[in-house]
Coordinates of C-alpha atoms and ligand atoms in Angstrom, one line a residue:
M1 CA -7.0 -26.4 -4.9
S2 CA -4.9 -29.5 -5.6
N3 CA -3.4 -27.8 -8.7
T4 CA -2.5 -24.6 -6.9
K5 CA 1.2 -24.0 -6.6
Y6 CA 2.6 -22.3 -3.5
I7 CA 5.5 -19.8 -3.5
F8 CA 6.9 -18.8 -0.2
V9 CA 9.1 -15.8 0.1
T10 CA 11.4 -15.5 3.2
G11 CA 14.0 -13.0 4.0
G12 CA 17.4 -13.2 5.7
V13 CA 20.4 -11.1 6.9
T14 CA 18.5 -7.9 7.4
S15 CA 15.0 -6.4 7.1
S16 CA 14.1 -3.9 4.4
L17 CA 15.7 -5.9 1.6
G18 CA 12.4 -5.6 -0.4
K19 CA 10.7 -8.9 0.0
G20 CA 7.4 -7.1 -0.8
I21 CA 8.8 -5.9 -4.1
I22 CA 10.3 -9.3 -5.0
S23 CA 7.0 -11.0 -4.2
S24 CA 5.1 -8.4 -6.2
S25 CA 7.5 -8.8 -9.1
I26 CA 7.0 -12.5 -9.1
A27 CA 3.3 -11.9 -9.1
K28 CA 3.6 -9.4 -12.0
L29 CA 5.7 -11.8 -14.1
L30 CA 3.3 -14.8 -13.5
V31 CA 0.2 -12.6 -14.3
A32 CA 2.0 -11.4 -17.5
R33 CA 2.4 -15.0 -18.5
G34 CA -1.3 -15.5 -18.1
F35 CA -1.5 -17.3 -14.8
S36 CA -4.0 -16.4 -12.1
V37 CA -2.1 -15.3 -9.0
T38 CA -2.9 -14.0 -5.5
I39 CA -0.4 -12.9 -2.9
Q40 CA -0.5 -12.7 0.8
K41 CA 1.6 -11.4 3.7
L42 CA 2.1 -13.2 7.0
D43 CA 3.2 -10.7 9.6
P44 CA 4.8 -12.0 12.8
Y45 CA 3.7 -9.2 15.1
I46 CA 0.9 -9.6 17.7
N47 CA -1.3 -6.8 16.7
I48 CA -4.5 -8.1 15.0
D49 CA -3.8 -5.8 12.1
P50 CA -1.8 -2.6 11.4
G51 CA -4.9 -0.4 11.8
T52 CA -4.0 0.6 15.3
L53 CA -0.3 1.1 14.6
N54 CA 1.0 4.6 14.2
P55 CA 2.8 5.2 10.9
Y56 CA 6.2 5.5 12.8
E57 CA 6.0 1.7 13.4
H58 CA 5.2 0.2 10.0
G59 CA 4.5 3.1 7.6
E60 CA 1.2 3.5 5.9
C61 CA -1.8 1.3 6.6
F62 CA -3.2 0.0 3.4
V63 CA -7.0 -0.6 3.0
T64 CA -8.6 -3.3 0.8
D65 CA -12.0 -3.3 -0.9
D66 CA -13.5 -5.4 1.8
G67 CA -12.2 -3.0 4.5
A68 CA -9.2 -4.8 5.9
E69 CA -6.5 -2.6 7.4
T70 CA -3.4 -4.2 6.1
D71 CA 0.4 -4.0 5.7
L72 CA 1.6 -1.6 3.1
D73 CA 3.1 -4.4 1.1
L74 CA -0.4 -5.3 0.0
G75 CA -0.4 -1.9 -1.8
H76 CA 2.7 -3.0 -3.8
Y77 CA 1.0 -6.3 -4.6
E78 CA -2.0 -4.5 -6.1
R79 CA 0.0 -1.8 -7.8
F80 CA 2.2 -4.4 -9.5
S81 CA -0.2 -7.2 -10.3
N82 CA -3.4 -5.1 -10.7
V83 CA -5.2 -7.9 -8.8
P84 CA -7.2 -6.7 -5.7
T85 CA -6.4 -8.2 -2.3
S86 CA -8.7 -8.8 0.6
Q87 CA -8.9 -9.4 4.3
A88 CA -7.5 -13.0 3.8
N89 CA -4.4 -11.6 2.2
N90 CA -2.9 -10.3 5.4
V91 CA -2.6 -12.5 8.5
T92 CA -0.7 -11.6 11.7
T93 CA 0.4 -13.7 14.7
G94 CA -2.4 -11.8 16.5
V95 CA -5.1 -13.1 14.2
I96 CA -3.7 -16.7 14.4
Y97 CA -3.6 -16.7 18.2
Q98 CA -7.0 -15.0 18.6
S99 CA -8.6 -17.6 16.4
V100 CA -6.9 -20.5 18.2
I101 CA -7.8 -19.1 21.6
T102 CA -11.4 -18.6 20.5
K103 CA -11.6 -22.2 19.4
E104 CA -10.1 -23.4 22.6
R105 CA -12.7 -21.4 24.6
Q106 CA -15.5 -23.0 22.5
G107 CA -14.2 -26.4 23.3
E108 CA -13.2 -27.2 19.7
Y109 CA -10.0 -28.9 20.7
L110 CA -11.9 -31.5 22.8
G111 CA -9.7 -31.2 25.9
E112 CA -6.4 -31.4 24.1
T113 CA -3.4 -29.4 25.3
V114 CA -3.3 -26.5 22.8
Q115 CA 0.3 -25.9 21.6
V116 CA 2.3 -24.0 19.0
I117 CA 2.8 -27.2 17.1
P118 CA 0.4 -28.4 15.8
H119 CA -2.4 -25.9 16.7
I120 CA -0.8 -22.6 15.9
T121 CA 1.0 -24.1 12.8
D122 CA -2.2 -25.7 11.6
E123 CA -4.0 -22.4 11.9
I124 CA -1.3 -20.8 9.9
K125 CA -1.5 -23.5 7.2
Y126 CA -5.3 -23.1 7.2
R127 CA -4.9 -19.4 6.5
I128 CA -2.5 -20.0 3.7
K129 CA -4.7 -22.6 2.0
L130 CA -7.9 -20.5 2.6
L131 CA -7.0 -18.3 -0.4
A132 CA -7.0 -21.4 -2.6
N133 CA -10.6 -22.1 -1.6
R134 CA -11.5 -18.5 -2.4
G135 CA -10.5 -18.5 -6.0
D136 CA -9.1 -20.7 -8.7
Y137 CA -5.5 -19.7 -8.5
D138 CA -2.5 -21.2 -10.3
F139 CA -0.2 -19.6 -7.7
I140 CA -0.5 -18.4 -4.2
I141 CA 2.5 -16.3 -3.2
T142 CA 3.0 -16.0 0.6
E143 CA 5.5 -13.5 1.9
I144 CA 6.7 -14.2 5.4
G145 CA 7.4 -11.0 7.3
G146 CA 10.4 -10.5 9.4
T147 CA 13.9 -12.0 9.0
V148 CA 14.7 -15.7 9.5
G149 CA 16.1 -16.3 12.9
D150 CA 13.6 -14.0 14.6
I151 CA 11.8 -15.7 17.5
E152 CA 8.4 -14.3 16.3
S153 CA 8.6 -15.9 12.8
L154 CA 9.5 -19.4 13.9
P155 CA 5.9 -20.8 13.8
F156 CA 5.5 -19.4 10.3
I157 CA 8.7 -21.0 9.1
E158 CA 7.7 -24.3 10.7
A159 CA 4.4 -24.0 8.8
V160 CA 6.4 -23.5 5.6
R161 CA 8.5 -26.6 6.4
Q162 CA 5.4 -28.7 6.8
M163 CA 3.7 -27.4 3.7
R164 CA 6.8 -27.9 1.7
W165 CA 6.9 -31.5 2.9
E166 CA 3.2 -32.1 2.1
L167 CA 3.2 -30.4 -1.2
G168 CA 6.5 -31.5 -2.8
S169 CA 7.0 -29.9 -6.2
N170 CA 3.8 -27.9 -5.8
C171 CA 5.7 -25.6 -3.5
V172 CA 8.8 -23.5 -3.9
V173 CA 10.7 -21.4 -1.3
V174 CA 12.4 -18.2 -2.5
H175 CA 14.8 -16.8 0.0
L176 CA 15.9 -13.2 -0.3
T177 CA 19.3 -12.2 1.2
L178 CA 21.9 -9.5 1.1
V179 CA 25.3 -9.8 -0.5
P180 CA 27.1 -6.8 0.9
Y181 CA 30.0 -5.1 -0.9
L182 CA 32.9 -4.3 1.3
A183 CA 34.5 -1.2 -0.1
A184 CA 37.8 -1.7 1.9
A185 CA 38.2 -5.2 0.5
G186 CA 36.7 -4.3 -2.8
E187 CA 34.7 -7.5 -2.7
L188 CA 31.1 -8.8 -2.5
K189 CA 30.7 -11.1 0.5
T190 CA 28.6 -14.3 0.5
K191 CA 29.0 -15.3 4.2
P192 CA 25.9 -13.5 5.5
T193 CA 23.9 -15.4 2.8
Q194 CA 25.5 -18.7 3.8
H195 CA 24.6 -18.1 7.4
S196 CA 21.1 -17.0 6.6
V197 CA 20.5 -20.2 4.6
K198 CA 21.9 -22.2 7.5
T199 CA 19.5 -20.6 9.9
L200 CA 16.7 -21.5 7.5
L201 CA 18.1 -25.1 7.4
E202 CA 18.0 -25.3 11.2
S203 CA 14.3 -24.9 10.9
G204 CA 14.2 -27.7 8.3
V205 CA 13.7 -25.5 5.2
Q206 CA 16.0 -25.7 2.2
P207 CA 15.3 -22.7 -0.1
D208 CA 14.9 -23.6 -3.8
I209 CA 15.9 -20.2 -5.1
I210 CA 18.1 -17.6 -3.5
V211 CA 17.6 -14.0 -4.5
C212 CA 20.6 -11.9 -3.7
R213 CA 20.1 -8.2 -3.1
T214 CA 23.4 -6.5 -4.1
E215 CA 24.8 -3.1 -5.2
K216 CA 27.3 -4.7 -7.6
H217 CA 26.8 -7.4 -10.2
L218 CA 27.3 -11.0 -9.0
S219 CA 30.2 -12.6 -10.9
E220 CA 29.8 -16.2 -12.0
G221 CA 32.3 -17.1 -9.3
I222 CA 30.1 -15.6 -6.6
R223 CA 27.0 -17.3 -8.0
N224 CA 28.8 -20.7 -8.0
K225 CA 30.0 -20.1 -4.5
I226 CA 26.5 -19.3 -3.2
A227 CA 25.1 -22.3 -5.1
L228 CA 27.7 -24.7 -3.7
F229 CA 27.4 -23.5 -0.1
C230 CA 23.6 -23.2 -0.1
N231 CA 22.7 -26.4 -1.9
V232 CA 21.0 -24.8 -5.0
S233 CA 21.9 -24.9 -8.6
P234 CA 23.7 -21.8 -10.0
S235 CA 20.7 -21.0 -12.2
S236 CA 18.7 -20.6 -8.9
V237 CA 21.0 -17.9 -7.6
I238 CA 19.2 -14.7 -8.8
E239 CA 20.8 -11.3 -8.7
S240 CA 18.7 -8.4 -7.5
I241 CA 20.7 -5.4 -8.1
D242 CA 19.7 -2.0 -6.7
A243 CA 17.4 -0.3 -9.1
E244 CA 16.5 3.3 -9.6
S245 CA 12.8 2.5 -9.4
I246 CA 11.0 -0.4 -7.7
Y247 CA 9.0 -0.7 -11.0
E248 CA 12.2 -1.9 -12.8
V249 CA 12.4 -4.9 -10.6
P250 CA 10.0 -7.2 -12.5
V251 CA 12.0 -6.6 -15.7
L252 CA 15.3 -7.2 -13.8
M253 CA 13.8 -10.4 -12.4
R254 CA 12.7 -11.5 -15.9
E255 CA 16.3 -11.0 -17.1
E256 CA 17.5 -13.1 -14.3
N257 CA 14.9 -15.8 -15.1
L258 CA 13.3 -15.8 -11.7
D259 CA 9.9 -16.6 -13.1
L260 CA 11.3 -19.4 -15.3
E261 CA 13.1 -21.0 -12.3
I262 CA 9.8 -21.0 -10.4
L263 CA 7.9 -22.5 -13.3
K264 CA 10.4 -25.2 -13.9
K265 CA 10.5 -26.2 -10.2
T266 CA 6.7 -26.3 -10.0
N267 CA 6.4 -28.2 -13.3
M268 CA 4.3 -25.5 -14.9
P269 CA 4.4 -24.6 -18.6
F270 CA 6.9 -22.0 -19.6
D271 CA 6.4 -21.9 -23.4
R272 CA 4.8 -18.5 -23.3
E273 CA 6.9 -15.4 -22.6
P274 CA 5.5 -12.8 -20.2
D275 CA 3.8 -9.9 -22.0
L276 CA 5.5 -6.9 -20.5
T277 CA 4.7 -4.5 -23.3
D278 CA 2.6 -2.1 -21.3
W279 CA 4.9 -2.3 -18.3
E280 CA 7.9 -1.4 -20.5
Q281 CA 6.1 1.5 -22.0
F282 CA 5.3 2.7 -18.5
L283 CA 9.0 2.4 -17.5
Y284 CA 10.1 4.2 -20.7
A285 CA 7.7 7.1 -19.9
L286 CA 8.9 7.2 -16.4
K287 CA 12.5 7.6 -17.5
H288 CA 11.8 10.1 -20.3
P289 CA 9.6 12.8 -19.0
S290 CA 9.2 15.9 -21.0
G291 CA 8.7 18.3 -18.1
E292 CA 8.5 18.5 -14.4
V293 CA 5.8 19.5 -11.9
N294 CA 6.3 20.3 -8.2
I295 CA 3.7 19.0 -5.8
G296 CA 3.7 19.8 -2.1
L297 CA 2.5 17.0 0.1
V298 CA 1.4 18.6 3.3
G299 CA 1.3 16.2 6.3
K300 CA 2.7 15.6 9.7
Y301 CA 4.7 12.4 8.9
V302 CA 6.9 14.0 6.3
E303 CA 10.2 12.6 7.7
L304 CA 8.8 9.1 7.2
K305 CA 9.4 7.6 3.8
D306 CA 6.7 5.1 4.0
A307 CA 3.9 7.1 5.7
Y308 CA 2.3 8.3 2.5
K309 CA 3.5 5.3 0.3
S310 CA 0.3 4.9 -1.8
I311 CA 0.1 8.7 -2.5
N312 CA 3.7 8.8 -3.7
E313 CA 3.2 5.8 -5.9
S314 CA -0.1 7.2 -7.3
F315 CA 1.9 10.3 -8.4
I316 CA 4.4 8.0 -10.2
H317 CA 1.5 6.3 -12.0
A318 CA -0.1 9.7 -12.9
S319 CA 3.2 11.2 -14.0
T320 CA 3.7 8.8 -16.9
S321 CA 0.1 9.4 -18.1
N322 CA 1.0 13.1 -18.3
G323 CA 4.5 12.8 -19.7
V324 CA 6.0 14.6 -16.8
R325 CA 8.1 13.9 -13.7
V326 CA 6.3 14.7 -10.5
K327 CA 8.6 15.9 -7.8
V328 CA 6.8 15.5 -4.5
Q329 CA 8.1 17.8 -1.8
T330 CA 6.9 17.0 1.7
V331 CA 6.0 19.9 3.8
H332 CA 5.6 19.6 7.5
S333 CA 2.2 20.8 8.5
E334 CA 3.3 21.5 12.1
F335 CA 5.6 24.3 11.1
L336 CA 3.3 25.9 8.6
N337 CA 1.3 29.1 9.3
D338 CA -0.3 32.1 7.5
S339 CA 3.0 34.1 7.7
N340 CA 5.4 31.5 6.3
V341 CA 3.0 29.7 3.9
S342 CA 3.8 31.8 0.8
E343 CA 7.6 31.2 1.3
K344 CA 7.1 27.5 1.8
L345 CA 4.5 26.8 -0.8
G346 CA 4.8 29.7 -3.2
K347 CA 6.9 27.8 -5.8
L348 CA 4.7 24.7 -6.0
D349 CA 2.4 23.8 -8.9
G350 CA 0.0 21.8 -6.8
I351 CA -0.8 21.2 -3.1
L352 CA -2.0 17.9 -1.6
V353 CA -3.1 17.8 2.0
A354 CA -2.7 14.3 3.4
P355 CA -4.9 12.0 5.4
G356 CA -4.3 11.7 9.1
F357 CA -5.6 11.4 12.6
G358 CA -5.2 13.7 15.6
E359 CA -4.8 17.4 16.1
R360 CA -1.0 17.9 15.5
G361 CA -0.4 20.0 12.4
I362 CA -4.1 20.8 11.7
E363 CA -3.7 24.6 11.6
G364 CA -0.8 24.3 9.2
K365 CA -2.9 22.2 6.9
I366 CA -5.7 24.8 7.0
A367 CA -3.1 27.6 6.2
A368 CA -1.9 25.6 3.2
I369 CA -5.5 25.2 1.9
K370 CA -6.3 28.9 2.3
F371 CA -3.1 29.7 0.3
A372 CA -4.1 27.2 -2.4
R373 CA -7.7 28.5 -2.6
E374 CA -6.8 32.2 -2.7
N375 CA -4.0 31.8 -5.2
M376 CA -5.8 29.4 -7.5
I377 CA -3.2 26.7 -7.0
P378 CA -4.5 23.2 -7.8
F379 CA -5.5 21.6 -4.5
F380 CA -6.2 18.0 -3.7
G381 CA -7.5 17.1 -0.2
I382 CA -7.6 13.5 0.8
C383 CA -9.8 12.4 3.8
L384 CA -8.5 14.6 6.6
G385 CA -7.3 16.9 3.8
M386 CA -10.9 17.2 2.6
Q387 CA -12.1 17.8 6.1
C388 CA -9.6 20.6 6.6
A389 CA -10.7 22.2 3.3
V390 CA -14.3 22.3 4.7
I391 CA -13.1 23.8 8.0
E392 CA -11.0 26.4 6.1
F393 CA -13.9 27.4 3.9
G394 CA -16.2 27.6 6.9
R395 CA -13.8 29.9 8.8
N396 CA -12.5 32.1 6.0
V397 CA -15.3 32.2 3.4
L398 CA -18.5 31.7 5.5
G399 CA -17.1 33.5 8.5
Y400 CA -17.8 30.7 11.0
Q401 CA -15.4 31.7 13.7
G402 CA -14.0 28.6 15.4
A403 CA -15.4 26.2 12.9
H404 CA -13.8 22.8 13.4
S405 CA -14.1 19.1 13.3
T406 CA -15.4 17.6 16.5
E407 CA -12.4 15.2 16.3
F408 CA -10.3 18.2 17.5
D409 CA -12.8 20.5 19.3
K410 CA -15.8 18.9 20.8
Q411 CA -17.2 22.3 21.9
T412 CA -16.8 24.1 18.5
P413 CA -19.7 26.5 17.8
H414 CA -19.6 25.2 14.2
P415 CA -19.0 21.5 13.9
V416 CA -18.7 21.5 10.2
I417 CA -17.1 18.1 10.3
D418 CA -18.8 15.7 12.8
M419 CA -18.7 12.1 13.8
M420 CA -20.8 9.8 11.7
E421 CA -23.9 8.5 13.4
M422 CA -22.8 4.9 12.8
Q423 CA -19.6 5.6 14.7
K424 CA -21.1 7.1 17.8
K425 CA -22.0 3.8 19.4
I426 CA -18.6 2.2 18.8
S427 CA -16.1 2.2 21.7
G428 CA -13.3 -0.2 20.7
L429 CA -10.4 0.6 18.3
G430 CA -9.3 -1.6 15.4
G431 CA -11.5 -2.3 12.4
T432 CA -14.2 0.0 13.7
M433 CA -13.9 2.9 11.3
R434 CA -15.9 3.2 8.1
L435 CA -13.7 1.0 6.1
G436 CA -13.4 -0.4 2.6
S437 CA -15.2 0.2 -0.6
Y438 CA -18.4 2.3 -0.8
P439 CA -20.4 3.5 -3.7
C440 CA -20.7 7.2 -4.5
K441 CA -22.8 9.1 -7.0
L442 CA -21.3 12.0 -8.9
T443 CA -23.1 15.1 -9.9
P444 CA -23.2 15.3 -13.7
G445 CA -21.6 18.6 -14.9
S446 CA -19.3 18.7 -11.9
K447 CA -15.5 18.8 -12.3
V448 CA -15.1 15.3 -10.7
F449 CA -17.6 14.0 -13.2
Q450 CA -15.4 15.2 -15.9
V451 CA -12.5 13.4 -14.2
Y452 CA -14.2 10.1 -13.8
M453 CA -16.5 10.3 -16.9
Q454 CA -19.0 8.2 -15.1
E455 CA -21.8 8.7 -12.6
N456 CA -21.3 5.8 -10.2
I457 CA -18.0 5.2 -8.7
K458 CA -16.6 3.1 -5.8
E459 CA -13.8 4.2 -3.6
R460 CA -12.1 2.9 -0.4
H461 CA -12.6 4.6 3.0
R462 CA -11.0 4.8 6.4
H463 CA -12.5 7.4 8.7
R464 CA -14.8 8.2 11.5
F465 CA -15.8 11.8 10.8
E466 CA -17.8 13.3 7.9
F467 CA -19.1 16.5 6.4
N468 CA -22.0 17.8 8.6
N469 CA -25.0 18.0 6.3
A470 CA -26.6 20.7 8.4
Y471 CA -24.2 23.1 6.7
M472 CA -24.7 21.8 3.2
K473 CA -26.9 24.7 2.0
A474 CA -24.6 27.4 3.3
Y475 CA -21.6 25.8 1.6
T476 CA -23.3 25.3 -1.7
T477 CA -24.6 28.9 -1.8
A478 CA -21.0 30.2 -1.1
G479 CA -19.5 28.0 -3.9
M480 CA -18.2 24.8 -2.3
N481 CA -20.3 22.1 -3.7
A482 CA -20.9 18.5 -2.5
V483 CA -20.5 16.7 -5.8
G484 CA -20.2 13.1 -4.7
I485 CA -22.7 11.5 -2.4
N486 CA -23.1 8.1 -0.8
Q487 CA -26.8 7.9 -1.3
K488 CA -27.6 5.1 1.1
D489 CA -26.2 6.9 4.2
N490 CA -26.4 10.4 2.7
L491 CA -22.8 11.1 3.2
V492 CA -20.8 13.8 1.4
E493 CA -17.8 12.0 -0.2
I494 CA -16.5 14.8 -2.5
V495 CA -16.5 18.6 -2.4
E496 CA -15.2 21.0 -5.0
L497 CA -14.9 24.7 -5.5
Q498 CA -16.9 26.4 -8.2
N499 CA -14.5 29.3 -8.8
H500 CA -11.2 27.6 -8.8
P501 CA -9.4 25.7 -11.6
W502 CA -8.9 22.5 -9.6
F503 CA -9.9 22.3 -5.9
I504 CA -11.2 18.9 -4.9
G505 CA -11.5 17.3 -1.6
V506 CA -12.4 13.6 -1.2
Q507 CA -13.5 11.8 1.9
F508 CA -12.1 8.5 0.5
H509 CA -8.6 7.3 -0.4
P510 CA -8.1 7.3 -4.2
E511 CA -4.4 6.4 -3.6
Y512 CA -5.4 2.8 -2.6
R513 CA -6.8 2.1 -6.0
S514 CA -4.1 3.5 -8.3
T515 CA -2.0 0.8 -10.1
V516 CA 0.6 0.9 -12.9
A517 CA -2.0 -0.6 -15.3
R518 CA -4.7 1.8 -14.1
P519 CA -3.4 5.1 -12.8
H520 CA -6.2 6.8 -10.7
P521 CA -8.1 9.4 -12.7
L522 CA -8.1 11.9 -9.9
F523 CA -4.3 11.8 -9.6
V524 CA -4.0 11.9 -13.4
S525 CA -6.2 15.0 -13.5
F526 CA -4.6 16.7 -10.6
V527 CA -1.1 16.3 -12.1
K528 CA -2.5 17.7 -15.4
A529 CA -3.9 20.7 -13.5
A530 CA -0.5 21.2 -11.9
K531 CA 1.2 21.0 -15.3
D532 CA -1.2 23.6 -16.7
Y533 CA -0.5 25.8 -13.7
A534 CA 3.2 25.4 -14.2
D535 CA 2.9 26.3 -17.9
R536 CA 1.1 29.5 -17.0
Ligands
LIG1 N1 -9.3 11.6 11.2 C1 -10.3 11.7 10.2 C2 -11.5 10.8 10.4 O1 -11.4 9.9 11.2 C3 -9.7 11.5 8.9 C4 -9.2 10.1 8.7 C5 -8.2 9.9 7.5 O2 -7.7 10.9 7.0 N2 -8.0 8.7 7.0 O3 -12.5 11.0 9.9

């Protein structure tokens, strides 16, 4: 642990500048130089985790192998670095306070007055260092959520100040700010950056490197000005210009020497250049597609850019493997029905029905699935999307009138999707679903077997309901096969249609496992099927 270097990434001026992408890009560059890296996010909100937050609040909830419901930035970390994250990689104020209060109740503080400093800050520091005990990392990157100056993030910034003091050159603080362009003045403005660094200084933290998000290139004059007013050398002022794709950012950061600055400041070797060959090939393929496919993403959060983040990113990874551009068109399930489905989905080359909770938009999803099934359009159902495919097949092929999931209709005469036994005893929310990675055995000869080319797979889950095995025989006889089974609990994880070119529903979330280095085989295969459909 003593050799581990700590990189803190803070943000100033406004939110949404892309701290997660900068942190992920740093991770990517360091991994490409052969260092072992892990990356964590500290979130200042009081929820224990984002699992109970609705997507309107913070976008998608990302799930790790060990079943943590985390901030969507962890998805970026994995997609960029190809290193899996875990429960310990996302810590919220809620987790910190819960742990301190539990210790207080157990008498661990021996009668002391429990305070923000040192108890809360010690707990934060403990959580940051915990990762170092878990693995032999050269670097731990810690992204501090929120914007400096926020009341909520103060204890986190104080913990950074203390760690910086304790660790000396084993620690570097990267501060991301905005350098806005004022069209009327025709100028880039450095004042917000100066103020944001001053705010950080009020908390006793001097950033080592300043990354400036900007829409125009920073002149040398601007760089020098920021350096002078913010006490950093000009080489530590890094330009982060708006990019067409987030995947260009590591390359842009490389050109700006962000990784080199970090290595120099932490006294780490920098003789080896990062190997970005594969990454650059991916970027080339992304920019030079030889065709286009149109995929409809049917869900109820279509107006939210971040709600289906991992699915959208998985399509980007799968597009380059197929040499095409995937245009994902979001379709609002709430406004979809049997009479308008052909008009809304008729021109698509593939239809994906999204995961979700709650009844809103369910009938629209079912209409979309019926349309895809009857018209031989490639169909991919994820989690709730798979469950809706089972309901649709029950109602329209097996003739089970009113077939439903007991999530939406407790009295349904045909509960084809029902709550898992293990879920029935649970009353509380938050971390209580079937979460994380579970093994699944594929049926040799099935379409999914062809996709994975292996019998035993592991995928990540986040659900309470499942396929009702009482209906298994009827479904199989009618042509919907259960081709992936969790053998320990006898749960159906994958269904596919016999008489359809590509109709697959999965109870798990393949999108959480797709990375640039390893595009998910199901997405790759689905895009290929869509391409074949488009060619026809
Ligand atoms: N609501 C469904 C369940 O709990 C599906 C969940 C999901 O799509 N992640 O089983």
